Amino acid sequence: MEDRILLLALRGRDAMVMAQLLERQGHKSMACASAVMLADELARGVGAALITEESLIDADQRPLRAWLDRQEPWSDFPFIMLATKRAGQRSREAMETLRNLGNVVVLERPIHSETLASAVNAALRVRRRQYDARSRLVALETAEERLTQLNATLEARITERTHELSRANNQLQQEVNERERAQAALVQSQKMEAVGQLTGGIAHDFNNLLTVVSGNLDLIDRVATDERVKRYAGLAGLAATRASKLTHQLLAFSRTQQLTLTAVDLNMLVANMNDLLERTIGPQVAQRRLLDPRAPIVAADAHQLELAVLNLAINARDAMPEGGTLTIETMAGKDLPEGLTPGRYGVIRVSDTGMGIAPQLMARVFDPFFTTKPVGKGTGLGLSQVFGITRQSGGTVQIESAEGSGTSVSIWLPVAAAAGLPERPAAGAALLAPAGDGRALVIDDDDAVRCFIAECLEMFGYTVRVASSGAEGIALFEEDRPDLLVVDFAMPGMNGLAVATAARAAAPALPIILATGYADSEVADPNPVTTVLRKPFRIDDLSQAVRTALDTVKETVSA
């Protein structure tokens, strides 16, 4: 508003011509229909006024004069008057009008556009300086008023300032403490990252060893006729299974995995964890199991859910340093927590009789790296991992605690649909793939694992060729296209995914099984792979993988 130019040109096309000229110069303008309208617009804010002399003849100039008389001391509004060239002097009335306008520049017509533009720019500069003077005066008045107020309340300001300094000091101390906690958490995070890298590095070789051990024990159990040998092989197989479970738990703790949702029996899951929980919790804490036979079958990743329950049990143990009772319950979910999608849910609850959680900490218990344990005693990842696993499964976590009275953590998981989720195969079930005379190609850099897989596939009826590297496997693949490809993930040079991608490009309908001992996200995406087979595995696991790969290919071809 304060940069616009008002036009008062009531005859002919003068107003339109002047507006076009000003627009070319980049100025905003507004044409006024009368001197009264000019006065009204002046009151709203303006940079300069461009008027023709004849527009003021016989006009009612009283509103304009009244506005000029009411100008603030800083204001001396600039006018530009376009006058008609006269042979003699102006009339007394014309001179009176010029005196009333005050700060006026008279340009006699005809006038060049550049001259008019220069006069307009000069008038705008003058007005802007006046506005700057107004701003300074306002600032000075404000500063003077504030100074007066400050002087009047100096003692109160000093007291308030002292309090502010005290609050700032307290806040700074809190920030220092928070930074120290953050640095400690960073150290823990870096330590956990190092543990994860170390675990991932040894997982492949360790899982290869477990695959050979458990697989050959399975072969011994199948072919042996001596009952003592079978019993010894069975005991060793149980130990290998426990070692496999430990590897899965360590990988899940150290790395983020893609969840594989299956139908999980909560009661069976808790029962299978009894030995692990007894060893982990120790004899100082009494343990109870309240398993509801009506607890539903839920959709969850069994390994991750076991890890979540283990984390909660360890937290409960640590909350009872003088001993207490750890209770694990299963039940059908009722009275759904806020934010949970309506439906049927199963609940597994871990409760303790420990020290509880302070109310001011309840809002942060699921934050990553937040822990009340001393440095080196806890990572702060347990509850956040439980929360992430549960939410990824479509459920939620509910926590209730009273300081001094213990804590209860409930995991809510959706009930498994009647169809659509794979069931966990029963232990020891025979799942041999159909016999056949197909050709299989096994690619693995570990001699023992490669030999075990090859012998199993020969038991299934396949003619097997083997390769110890990705490049060698691709050469054999191009020489004689197999009916089934089993390839290891981690190999020097060309890894399993690269081999599977190349094979899939050449044979789109080829069943491909990727065997891996890693938990990395890149392995979890089976884009060029028909089936992912996690190491360590036994004969039945390989059989099931072969059956799944063949069925998947058949469904794809028929579709």
XYZ file of C-alpha atoms in Angstrom:
559
model
C 0.000 0.000 0.000
C 2.752 2.464 0.944
C 4.552 2.059 -2.416
C 1.578 2.702 -4.683
C 1.014 5.907 -6.665
C -2.375 7.642 -6.723
C -3.531 9.202 -9.984
C -5.991 12.107 -10.241
C -6.563 12.828 -13.935
C -10.219 13.368 -14.742
C -10.051 14.423 -18.377
C -9.675 12.226 -21.409
C -7.267 9.316 -21.385
C -4.705 10.956 -19.106
C -5.223 8.541 -16.215
C -4.923 5.460 -18.428
C -1.795 6.752 -20.183
C -0.095 7.612 -16.881
C -1.003 4.187 -15.410
C 0.509 2.401 -18.413
C 3.676 4.477 -18.166
C 4.040 3.740 -14.448
C 3.381 0.029 -15.005
C 6.238 -0.121 -17.517
C 8.441 1.413 -14.846
C 7.417 -1.291 -12.385
C 5.171 0.910 -10.207
C 1.707 0.130 -8.874
C -0.868 2.837 -9.386
C -4.515 3.535 -8.653
C -6.734 6.053 -10.464
C -9.012 8.187 -8.260
C -12.363 9.457 -9.501
C -12.371 12.646 -7.411
C -10.372 14.732 -4.967
C -12.473 13.287 -2.143
C -11.501 9.745 -3.171
C -7.881 10.904 -3.364
C -8.055 12.074 0.259
C -9.597 8.774 1.367
C -6.883 6.724 -0.316
C -4.150 8.959 1.117
C -5.347 7.977 4.568
C -4.853 4.273 3.704
C -1.167 4.662 2.801
C 0.536 5.746 -0.414
C 3.971 6.562 -1.797
C 3.196 9.592 -4.023
C 0.362 11.285 -5.903
C 0.367 12.246 -9.568
C -2.369 14.807 -10.422
C -3.284 17.033 -13.303
C -3.818 20.686 -12.501
C -7.212 20.886 -14.141
C -8.529 18.000 -11.999
C -8.436 20.269 -8.922
C -10.291 23.186 -10.571
C -13.718 23.549 -9.032
C -13.079 20.373 -6.981
C -13.958 20.021 -3.302
C -10.486 20.233 -1.791
C -11.558 20.347 1.848
C -11.015 16.619 2.603
C -7.605 16.843 0.940
C -6.618 19.908 2.961
C -7.912 18.289 6.162
C -5.737 15.234 5.557
C -2.694 17.425 4.837
C -3.278 19.337 8.047
C -3.456 16.073 10.035
C -0.097 14.802 8.790
C 2.320 13.539 11.440
C 5.436 15.652 12.079
C 7.534 13.159 10.110
C 5.249 13.369 7.050
C 5.504 15.816 4.148
C 3.619 14.009 1.414
C 5.050 14.511 -2.135
C 2.763 15.577 -4.993
C 3.614 15.715 -8.687
C 1.371 18.142 -10.595
C 1.153 18.064 -14.369
C 0.329 21.663 -15.367
C -0.663 23.072 -18.718
C 1.957 25.397 -20.157
C 0.804 29.003 -19.673
C 1.841 32.171 -21.450
C 1.483 34.260 -18.255
C 1.373 33.705 -14.507
C -1.003 31.332 -12.746
C -4.162 32.589 -11.212
C -4.386 33.355 -7.533
C -6.580 30.262 -7.062
C -3.990 28.044 -8.755
C -1.207 29.454 -6.574
C -3.343 28.884 -3.454
C -3.799 25.264 -4.475
C -0.034 24.801 -4.823
C 0.553 26.329 -1.383
C -2.045 24.030 0.155
C -0.421 20.944 -1.347
C 2.912 21.835 0.244
C 5.537 19.381 -1.088
C 4.672 19.597 -4.783
C 6.711 19.363 -7.984
C 5.150 21.096 -10.992
C 5.873 19.632 -14.427
C 4.517 21.559 -17.394
C 3.072 19.596 -20.261
C 3.896 18.308 -22.717
C 6.405 16.274 -20.734
C 8.761 13.472 -21.720
C 8.112 10.025 -20.168
C 11.660 9.826 -18.785
C 11.220 13.144 -17.009
C 7.954 11.969 -15.481
C 9.523 8.665 -14.414
C 12.437 10.495 -12.796
C 10.073 12.768 -10.864
C 8.014 9.783 -9.685
C 11.130 7.915 -8.491
C 12.346 10.991 -6.653
C 8.973 11.445 -4.936
C 8.935 7.759 -3.900
C 12.454 8.028 -2.463
C 11.385 11.039 -0.424
C 8.322 9.203 0.879
C 10.298 6.081 1.765
C 12.700 8.176 3.797
C 9.716 9.641 5.609
C 8.468 6.151 6.354
C 11.949 5.232 7.613
C 11.871 8.280 9.856
C 8.467 7.156 11.130
C 9.840 3.699 11.917
C 12.759 5.184 13.795
C 10.457 7.488 15.747
C 8.210 4.572 16.637
C 11.246 2.519 17.653
C 12.558 5.368 19.752
C 9.189 5.849 21.414
C 8.915 2.125 22.060
C 12.438 2.005 23.428
C 11.766 5.020 25.614
C 8.571 3.485 26.933
C 10.330 0.187 27.561
C 13.209 1.945 29.300
C 10.720 3.731 31.510
C 9.068 0.423 32.355
C 12.431 -1.221 32.987
C 13.470 1.576 35.316
C 10.149 1.348 37.136
C 10.512 -2.419 37.631
C 14.290 -2.717 37.827
C 14.301 -4.742 41.013
C 11.665 -7.109 39.697
C 13.619 -7.504 36.453
C 16.793 -8.284 38.349
C 14.980 -10.937 40.369
C 13.402 -12.386 37.238
C 16.732 -12.360 35.465
C 18.315 -14.175 38.361
C 15.626 -16.815 38.135
C 16.143 -17.055 34.381
C 19.866 -17.547 34.876
C 19.137 -20.200 37.461
C 16.733 -21.957 35.073
C 19.240 -21.671 32.237
C 21.931 -23.153 34.439
C 19.642 -26.016 35.416
C 18.721 -26.581 31.777
C 22.397 -26.516 30.809
C 23.150 -29.062 33.496
C 20.305 -31.243 32.221
C 21.641 -30.939 28.680
C 25.122 -31.898 29.902
C 23.673 -34.920 31.681
C 21.587 -35.785 28.615
C 24.658 -35.485 26.413
C 26.588 -37.766 28.738
C 23.736 -40.272 28.585
C 23.611 -39.892 24.787
C 27.363 -40.476 24.555
C 27.039 -43.534 26.765
C 24.168 -44.742 24.569
C 26.316 -44.098 21.493
C 29.086 -46.210 22.966
C 26.564 -48.966 23.651
C 25.158 -48.605 20.138
C 28.615 -48.822 18.609
C 29.350 -51.839 20.770
C 26.123 -53.490 19.625
C 26.954 -52.656 16.007
C 30.358 -54.257 16.456
C 28.715 -57.304 18.020
C 26.287 -57.442 15.093
C 29.104 -57.237 12.551
C 31.085 -59.886 14.383
C 28.012 -62.122 14.644
C 27.234 -61.710 10.969
C 30.822 -62.500 10.091
C 30.909 -65.785 11.992
C 27.275 -66.749 11.383
C 27.850 -68.110 7.909
C 30.686 -70.465 8.850
C 29.026 -71.438 12.135
C 25.729 -72.196 10.417
C 27.584 -74.162 7.763
C 29.135 -76.285 10.520
C 25.764 -76.745 12.194
C 24.212 -77.697 8.863
C 26.806 -80.426 8.355
C 26.556 -81.636 11.957
C 22.770 -81.686 12.241
C 22.303 -82.973 8.689
C 24.700 -85.869 9.066
C 23.255 -86.691 12.486
C 19.887 -86.832 10.763
C 21.357 -89.154 8.123
C 22.831 -91.384 10.859
C 19.494 -91.517 12.621
C 17.800 -92.575 9.377
C 20.241 -95.289 8.308
C 21.507 -96.631 11.633
C 20.075 -99.917 12.974
C 21.827 -99.908 16.346
C 19.515 -98.325 18.916
C 22.442 -96.979 20.923
C 23.818 -95.211 17.850
C 20.380 -93.784 17.109
C 20.076 -92.565 20.716
C 23.518 -90.968 20.621
C 22.687 -89.309 17.306
C 19.375 -88.068 18.732
C 21.074 -86.497 21.769
C 23.663 -84.833 19.556
C 20.858 -83.643 17.269
C 19.100 -81.983 20.208
C 22.309 -80.149 21.081
C 22.689 -79.026 17.468
C 19.083 -77.788 17.482
C 19.741 -75.774 20.637
C 22.880 -74.326 19.054
C 20.849 -73.407 15.977
C 18.234 -71.652 18.125
C 20.984 -69.730 19.914
C 22.394 -68.564 16.585
C 18.968 -67.398 15.408
C 18.402 -65.481 18.641
C 21.795 -63.810 18.472
C 21.258 -62.825 14.835
C 17.782 -61.483 15.584
C 19.135 -59.426 18.488
C 22.003 -58.001 16.461
C 20.217 -57.369 13.162
C 16.848 -56.277 11.791
C 15.137 -59.178 10.043
C 12.146 -59.402 7.793
C 9.445 -61.162 9.796
C 8.103 -64.465 8.549
C 4.571 -64.708 9.910
C 3.377 -68.214 10.708
C 0.619 -69.716 12.829
C 2.102 -69.872 16.343
C 0.630 -71.709 19.330
C 1.395 -69.429 22.295
C 1.180 -72.261 24.835
C 3.554 -74.451 22.841
C 5.975 -71.543 22.336
C 6.139 -70.854 26.101
C 6.488 -74.573 26.881
C 9.367 -74.945 24.403
C 11.165 -72.014 26.057
C 11.133 -73.536 29.558
C 14.685 -74.903 29.414
C 16.062 -71.680 27.957
C 14.274 -69.538 30.546
C 15.399 -71.770 33.425
C 19.036 -71.401 32.384
C 18.744 -67.666 31.676
C 16.778 -66.515 34.718
C 18.534 -68.693 37.281
C 17.338 -70.235 40.548
C 16.999 -66.985 42.538
C 13.739 -66.064 40.756
C 10.698 -68.330 41.042
C 8.861 -68.946 37.784
C 5.170 -69.582 37.137
C 3.322 -70.506 33.955
C -0.381 -69.748 33.560
C -1.255 -71.165 30.146
C -4.866 -70.784 29.087
C -5.941 -73.768 26.958
C -8.323 -71.394 25.142
C -5.464 -69.113 24.052
C -5.801 -68.743 20.274
C -3.278 -69.466 17.540
C -1.694 -66.142 16.540
C 0.117 -64.821 13.468
C 3.731 -64.108 14.411
C 7.352 -64.798 13.636
C 8.117 -67.610 16.075
C 11.832 -66.852 16.448
C 11.270 -63.144 16.968
C 8.439 -63.764 19.427
C 10.694 -66.079 21.423
C 13.303 -63.336 21.471
C 10.716 -60.793 22.671
C 9.602 -63.064 25.538
C 13.245 -63.732 26.441
C 13.982 -59.989 26.539
C 10.999 -59.358 28.806
C 12.017 -62.225 31.095
C 15.563 -60.843 31.392
C 14.206 -57.375 32.198
C 11.961 -58.925 34.862
C 14.910 -60.789 36.356
C 16.986 -57.602 36.518
C 14.076 -55.800 38.222
C 14.182 -58.376 41.046
C 17.808 -58.313 42.308
C 16.720 -59.717 45.682
C 14.544 -62.409 44.103
C 10.850 -62.604 43.324
C 8.386 -64.298 41.009
C 8.341 -64.262 37.215
C 4.975 -65.159 35.691
C 4.310 -65.892 32.023
C 0.653 -66.134 30.999
C -1.238 -66.794 27.776
C -4.851 -65.863 27.175
C -7.416 -64.662 24.653
C -7.395 -60.881 24.367
C -10.281 -58.886 25.831
C -10.771 -55.119 26.259
C -8.477 -54.129 23.394
C -5.914 -51.394 24.154
C -6.450 -47.993 22.575
C -5.246 -47.745 18.977
C -5.447 -51.458 18.232
C -7.443 -52.455 15.145
C -10.691 -54.227 16.135
C -10.462 -57.977 15.846
C -9.476 -61.124 17.736
C -6.126 -61.225 19.514
C -4.038 -63.574 21.593
C -2.005 -62.253 24.529
C 1.224 -63.394 26.127
C 1.993 -61.541 29.368
C 5.264 -61.394 31.322
C 4.928 -60.114 34.907
C 7.346 -59.642 37.802
C 7.202 -58.620 41.456
C 10.179 -56.269 41.192
C 10.830 -52.616 41.850
C 8.472 -51.307 39.126
C 8.886 -48.266 36.891
C 8.649 -44.657 38.055
C 5.625 -42.810 36.534
C 7.816 -40.143 34.907
C 9.717 -42.861 33.010
C 6.702 -44.733 31.638
C 6.485 -42.510 28.538
C 10.074 -43.373 27.540
C 10.343 -47.089 28.205
C 9.952 -47.976 24.511
C 12.475 -45.361 23.312
C 15.561 -46.932 21.694
C 18.649 -46.821 23.943
C 16.656 -45.630 26.966
C 17.597 -47.639 30.028
C 17.687 -47.160 33.784
C 20.435 -49.745 34.156
C 24.052 -48.694 34.771
C 26.353 -48.232 31.788
C 27.427 -51.615 30.478
C 24.519 -53.432 32.126
C 21.873 -52.756 29.499
C 21.612 -51.567 25.913
C 18.169 -49.956 26.085
C 17.137 -51.966 23.024
C 15.065 -54.705 24.674
C 11.656 -53.058 25.018
C 12.042 -51.044 21.815
C 12.780 -54.279 19.948
C 9.776 -55.975 21.539
C 7.613 -53.022 20.512
C 8.938 -53.065 16.932
C 8.480 -56.833 16.512
C 4.933 -56.680 17.859
C 3.827 -53.684 15.793
C 5.331 -55.231 12.647
C 3.230 -58.325 13.366
C 0.039 -56.232 13.516
C -0.260 -56.111 17.305
C 0.847 -53.865 20.136
C 2.531 -53.879 23.544
C 0.762 -52.849 26.751
C 2.751 -52.085 29.897
C 1.441 -51.630 33.426
C 3.644 -50.823 36.388
C 3.495 -49.420 39.897
C 6.666 -48.331 41.636
C 7.540 -50.928 44.244
C 4.845 -53.368 43.089
C 6.230 -54.871 39.885
C 5.646 -54.609 36.153
C 3.443 -56.448 33.659
C 4.088 -56.350 29.892
C 1.446 -57.781 27.550
C 2.119 -58.630 23.900
C -1.073 -58.517 21.790
C -0.937 -60.434 18.501
C -3.705 -60.937 15.917
C -5.298 -64.354 15.688
C -4.028 -66.331 12.697
C -6.462 -66.646 9.804
C -7.834 -70.075 9.034
C -5.889 -70.018 5.763
C -3.098 -68.003 4.252
C -0.386 -68.534 6.913
C 2.010 -71.467 6.762
C 2.007 -73.741 9.780
C 5.167 -74.689 11.596
C 6.058 -78.273 10.627
C 5.977 -80.761 13.447
C 9.353 -81.949 14.690
C 10.520 -85.120 13.044
C 7.803 -85.140 10.392
C 8.860 -86.775 7.150
C 8.584 -84.293 4.336
C 10.637 -85.915 1.622
C 10.219 -84.378 -1.799
C 8.650 -86.532 -4.529
C 11.079 -88.941 -6.140
C 12.125 -88.127 -9.648
C 14.904 -88.296 -12.209
C 15.486 -84.553 -12.536
C 18.852 -82.836 -12.612
C 19.956 -80.597 -9.726
C 22.865 -78.149 -9.499
C 24.355 -77.410 -6.052
C 26.660 -74.382 -5.678
C 28.370 -73.899 -2.281
C 31.927 -72.971 -1.345
C 31.877 -75.216 1.752
C 32.823 -78.776 0.808
C 30.974 -80.457 3.678
C 27.737 -78.514 3.152
C 27.908 -79.069 -0.599
C 28.379 -82.802 -0.078
C 25.486 -82.991 2.428
C 23.066 -81.170 0.115
C 24.109 -83.312 -2.835
C 23.568 -86.576 -0.898
C 20.137 -85.406 0.270
C 19.066 -84.483 -3.246
C 20.270 -87.859 -4.519
C 18.083 -89.447 -1.816
C 15.183 -87.440 -3.268
C 15.910 -88.942 -6.719
C 17.889 -86.153 -8.386
C 21.020 -86.482 -10.479
C 23.307 -83.917 -8.865
C 26.161 -81.799 -10.187
C 28.151 -79.586 -7.793
C 30.240 -76.417 -8.019
C 32.371 -74.647 -5.414
C 31.958 -71.069 -6.692
C 29.461 -68.853 -8.465
C 31.514 -68.635 -11.654
C 31.960 -72.420 -11.808
C 28.255 -72.900 -11.136
C 27.249 -70.526 -13.960
C 29.519 -72.436 -16.347
C 27.869 -75.767 -15.398
C 24.442 -74.132 -15.636
C 25.096 -72.939 -19.196
C 26.538 -76.332 -20.138
C 23.490 -78.321 -18.963
C 20.359 -76.548 -17.708
C 19.273 -78.203 -14.417
C 15.717 -78.754 -13.171
C 16.579 -77.418 -9.693
C 19.226 -74.958 -8.443
C 20.426 -74.844 -4.809
C 22.929 -72.032 -4.220
C 24.671 -70.647 -1.142
C 24.395 -66.915 -0.476
C 27.826 -65.915 0.865
C 30.549 -67.023 -1.534
C 33.765 -65.278 -2.614
C 33.457 -63.398 -5.861
C 29.944 -63.967 -7.163
C 27.445 -64.411 -4.344
C 24.274 -66.471 -4.431
C 21.910 -63.639 -5.308
C 23.993 -62.752 -8.360
C 23.994 -66.409 -9.443
C 20.219 -66.660 -8.899
C 19.609 -63.459 -10.867
C 21.648 -64.717 -13.828
C 19.942 -68.126 -13.704
C 16.475 -66.584 -13.475
C 17.179 -64.449 -16.554
C 18.121 -67.556 -18.541
C 15.420 -69.857 -17.120
C 12.397 -67.930 -15.765
C 10.600 -71.094 -14.548
C 13.598 -72.657 -12.774
C 13.052 -73.525 -9.052
C 15.851 -71.764 -7.135
C 16.639 -72.363 -3.445
C 18.941 -69.853 -1.728
C 20.673 -71.354 1.330
C 21.981 -68.751 3.773
C 23.261 -68.438 7.303
C 22.805 -64.661 7.355
C 19.937 -62.502 8.580
C 20.695 -59.532 6.319
C 17.818 -57.637 4.738
C 19.244 -58.178 1.237
C 18.893 -61.926 1.742
C 15.372 -61.532 3.086
C 14.096 -60.254 -0.255
C 13.693 -63.386 -2.434
C 13.153 -61.472 -5.668
C 15.056 -63.796 -8.054
C 14.730 -66.726 -5.639
C 11.876 -69.215 -5.326
C 12.621 -70.244 -1.719
C 15.027 -69.093 1.020
C 16.439 -71.920 3.162
C 17.908 -70.757 6.467
C 21.023 -72.494 7.763
C 21.435 -74.664 9.724
C 18.888 -77.023 8.214
C 18.165 -80.730 8.343
C 16.979 -83.189 5.720
C 13.310 -82.442 6.354
C 13.959 -78.699 6.032
C 15.666 -79.208 2.667
C 12.856 -81.530 1.596
C 10.249 -78.934 2.499
C 12.200 -76.239 0.642
C 12.363 -78.405 -2.492
C 8.632 -79.143 -2.288
C 7.834 -75.437 -1.772
C 10.044 -74.368 -4.675
C 8.484 -76.924 -7.029
C 4.936 -76.027 -5.960
C 5.631 -72.317 -6.351
C 6.934 -72.794 -9.874
C 3.909 -74.938 -10.791
C 1.503 -72.296 -9.480
C 3.359 -69.569 -11.392
C 3.325 -71.523 -14.654
C -0.349 -72.465 -14.318
C -1.284 -68.859 -13.543
